[in-house]
C-alpha positions as a LaTeX table, in Angstrom:
\begin{tabular}{lrrr}
\hline
Residue & $x$ (\AA) & $y$ (\AA) & $z$ (\AA) \\
\hline
Met1 & 14.15 & 0.90 & $-35.68$ \\
Gly2 & 17.56 & 1.75 & $-35.14$ \\
Gly3 & 20.74 & 0.65 & $-37.14$ \\
Thr4 & 22.21 & $-2.43$ & $-35.25$ \\
Asp5 & 18.80 & $-3.24$ & $-34.28$ \\
Phe6 & 17.86 & $-3.85$ & $-37.95$ \\
Ile7 & 21.30 & $-5.51$ & $-38.32$ \\
Arg8 & 20.49 & $-7.67$ & $-35.76$ \\
Lys9 & 17.28 & $-8.91$ & $-36.51$ \\
Ser10 & 18.19 & $-9.05$ & $-40.02$ \\
Leu11 & 20.89 & $-11.71$ & $-39.40$ \\
Phe12 & 18.72 & $-13.51$ & $-36.99$ \\
Met13 & 16.21 & $-13.46$ & $-39.98$ \\
Ile14 & 18.90 & $-15.13$ & $-42.41$ \\
Gly15 & 20.38 & $-17.06$ & $-39.67$ \\
Gly16 & 19.32 & $-20.39$ & $-41.46$ \\
Leu17 & 20.90 & $-19.23$ & $-44.48$ \\
Leu18 & 24.05 & $-17.93$ & $-43.18$ \\
Ile19 & 24.52 & $-21.80$ & $-41.56$ \\
Trp20 & 23.50 & $-23.54$ & $-44.70$ \\
Gly21 & 26.45 & $-21.45$ & $-46.50$ \\
Val22 & 28.89 & $-22.31$ & $-43.86$ \\
His23 & 27.85 & $-26.15$ & $-43.83$ \\
Phe24 & 27.98 & $-26.11$ & $-47.67$ \\
Gly25 & 31.33 & $-24.35$ & $-48.04$ \\
Leu26 & 32.88 & $-26.02$ & $-45.38$ \\
Val27 & 31.33 & $-29.44$ & $-46.83$ \\
Tyr28 & 32.98 & $-29.18$ & $-50.36$ \\
Ala29 & 36.30 & $-27.41$ & $-49.35$ \\
Phe30 & 37.42 & $-30.26$ & $-47.03$ \\
Asn31 & 36.31 & $-32.56$ & $-49.66$ \\
Ala32 & 38.05 & $-30.99$ & $-52.20$ \\
Leu33 & 40.96 & $-30.75$ & $-50.15$ \\
Ala34 & 40.99 & $-34.80$ & $-48.52$ \\
Cys35 & 41.03 & $-35.54$ & $-52.75$ \\
Ala36 & 43.91 & $-32.93$ & $-53.48$ \\
Arg37 & 45.99 & $-33.85$ & $-50.54$ \\
His38 & 45.36 & $-37.82$ & $-50.98$ \\
Phe39 & 44.15 & $-38.36$ & $-47.45$ \\
Ala40 & 40.40 & $-39.39$ & $-48.41$ \\
Gly41 & 41.20 & $-43.09$ & $-47.81$ \\
Glu42 & 42.03 & $-42.90$ & $-44.39$ \\
Ser43 & 39.71 & $-43.87$ & $-41.23$ \\
Tyr44 & 38.86 & $-43.40$ & $-38.10$ \\
Leu45 & 37.17 & $-45.64$ & $-35.64$ \\
Gly46 & 36.50 & $-48.16$ & $-38.73$ \\
Phe47 & 34.68 & $-44.82$ & $-40.41$ \\
Gly48 & 36.19 & $-42.96$ & $-43.33$ \\
Ile49 & 37.59 & $-39.47$ & $-42.73$ \\
Val50 & 35.51 & $-37.63$ & $-45.17$ \\
Pro51 & 32.12 & $-39.32$ & $-44.45$ \\
Leu52 & 32.90 & $-38.90$ & $-40.72$ \\
Val53 & 33.73 & $-35.16$ & $-41.00$ \\
Ile54 & 30.44 & $-34.19$ & $-43.30$ \\
Val55 & 28.34 & $-36.53$ & $-41.13$ \\
Gly56 & 29.40 & $-34.14$ & $-37.79$ \\
Thr57 & 29.40 & $-30.68$ & $-39.98$ \\
Thr58 & 26.03 & $-31.72$ & $-41.36$ \\
Val59 & 24.68 & $-32.57$ & $-37.70$ \\
Val60 & 25.91 & $-29.68$ & $-35.94$ \\
Ala61 & 24.57 & $-27.16$ & $-38.96$ \\
Leu62 & 21.34 & $-29.03$ & $-38.53$ \\
Ala63 & 21.19 & $-28.23$ & $-34.78$ \\
Gly64 & 22.31 & $-24.66$ & $-35.43$ \\
Val65 & 19.37 & $-24.33$ & $-37.70$ \\
Leu66 & 16.91 & $-26.07$ & $-35.37$ \\
Val67 & 18.00 & $-23.36$ & $-32.64$ \\
Val68 & 17.22 & $-20.66$ & $-35.11$ \\
Leu69 & 14.06 & $-22.29$ & $-35.88$ \\
Leu70 & 12.64 & $-22.85$ & $-32.28$ \\
Leu71 & 13.61 & $-19.64$ & $-31.29$ \\
Ala72 & 11.45 & $-17.81$ & $-33.95$ \\
Leu73 & 9.01 & $-20.48$ & $-32.95$ \\
Trp74 & 8.74 & $-19.50$ & $-29.24$ \\
Arg75 & 9.57 & $-15.66$ & $-30.16$ \\
Arg76 & 12.60 & $-15.40$ & $-28.36$ \\
Gly77 & 14.37 & $-14.11$ & $-31.33$ \\
Pro78 & 15.27 & $-10.42$ & $-31.93$ \\
Ala79 & 11.67 & $-10.13$ & $-33.35$ \\
Arg80 & 9.91 & $-11.32$ & $-29.92$ \\
Ala81 & 6.74 & $-10.06$ & $-29.21$ \\
Ser82 & 6.23 & $-7.31$ & $-26.58$ \\
Trp83 & 3.04 & $-5.41$ & $-25.33$ \\
Asp84 & 3.45 & $-2.85$ & $-28.23$ \\
Arg85 & 3.95 & $-6.15$ & $-31.24$ \\
Arg86 & 3.75 & $-4.67$ & $-34.60$ \\
Pro87 & 2.82 & $-6.76$ & $-37.61$ \\
Val88 & 6.23 & $-6.40$ & $-38.92$ \\
Asp89 & 7.28 & $-8.59$ & $-36.26$ \\
Asp90 & 4.94 & $-11.52$ & $-37.07$ \\
Phe91 & 6.49 & $-11.29$ & $-40.56$ \\
Met92 & 10.12 & $-11.61$ & $-39.57$ \\
Arg93 & 9.13 & $-14.19$ & $-37.12$ \\
Tyr94 & 7.37 & $-16.17$ & $-40.19$ \\
Thr95 & 9.91 & $-15.61$ & $-42.71$ \\
Thr96 & 12.78 & $-16.73$ & $-40.17$ \\
Met97 & 10.82 & $-19.75$ & $-39.80$ \\
Thr98 & 10.12 & $-20.27$ & $-43.43$ \\
Ile99 & 14.25 & $-19.66$ & $-44.03$ \\
Ala100 & 15.42 & $-22.01$ & $-41.55$ \\
Ala101 & 13.09 & $-24.86$ & $-42.61$ \\
Leu102 & 14.15 & $-24.57$ & $-45.98$ \\
Ser103 & 17.70 & $-24.01$ & $-44.92$ \\
Phe104 & 17.43 & $-27.37$ & $-42.77$ \\
Val105 & 16.01 & $-29.38$ & $-46.21$ \\
Ala106 & 19.10 & $-27.76$ & $-47.87$ \\
Ile107 & 21.92 & $-28.90$ & $-45.57$ \\
Thr108 & 20.16 & $-32.08$ & $-45.26$ \\
Trp109 & 20.51 & $-32.24$ & $-48.96$ \\
Asn110 & 23.89 & $-31.12$ & $-49.09$ \\
Gly111 & 24.86 & $-34.14$ & $-46.64$ \\
Leu112 & 22.99 & $-36.98$ & $-48.36$ \\
Pro113 & 25.62 & $-37.90$ & $-50.81$ \\
Val114 & 28.46 & $-38.71$ & $-48.73$ \\
Phe115 & 26.28 & $-41.81$ & $-47.85$ \\
Ile116 & 25.93 & $-42.12$ & $-51.63$ \\
Val117 & 29.17 & $-41.49$ & $-53.91$ \\
Pro118 & 32.41 & $-42.14$ & $-52.61$ \\
Pro119 & 34.77 & $-38.71$ & $-51.33$ \\
Cys120 & 36.52 & $-38.78$ & $-54.87$ \\
Gly121 & 34.55 & $-40.73$ & $-57.05$ \\
\hline
\end{tabular}
């Protein structure tokens, strides 16, 4: 396995975790910025700006994780099956699907408080 091939496969395998990490950082940074700069009470089209942005980033992150999950499920990612498939490719595919599924749950869990807790509560 070449160096760039290993990096590409590893990044694909932890793609769900990377998307979750970016989502986590964006949600909490935006909420903190909205509270610090006092624009958490603003609204756009009748919805609060903070819940709107958090729901939007959550939907985008969930779509990204779903793409990673489906690519791994359909064997279209870097560890796709070929005529000389090895056991490590199946391991990487199942690991990718597991990480993506758990990241999907984590992103959903991070996005739920917007419906329960006020932004600067």
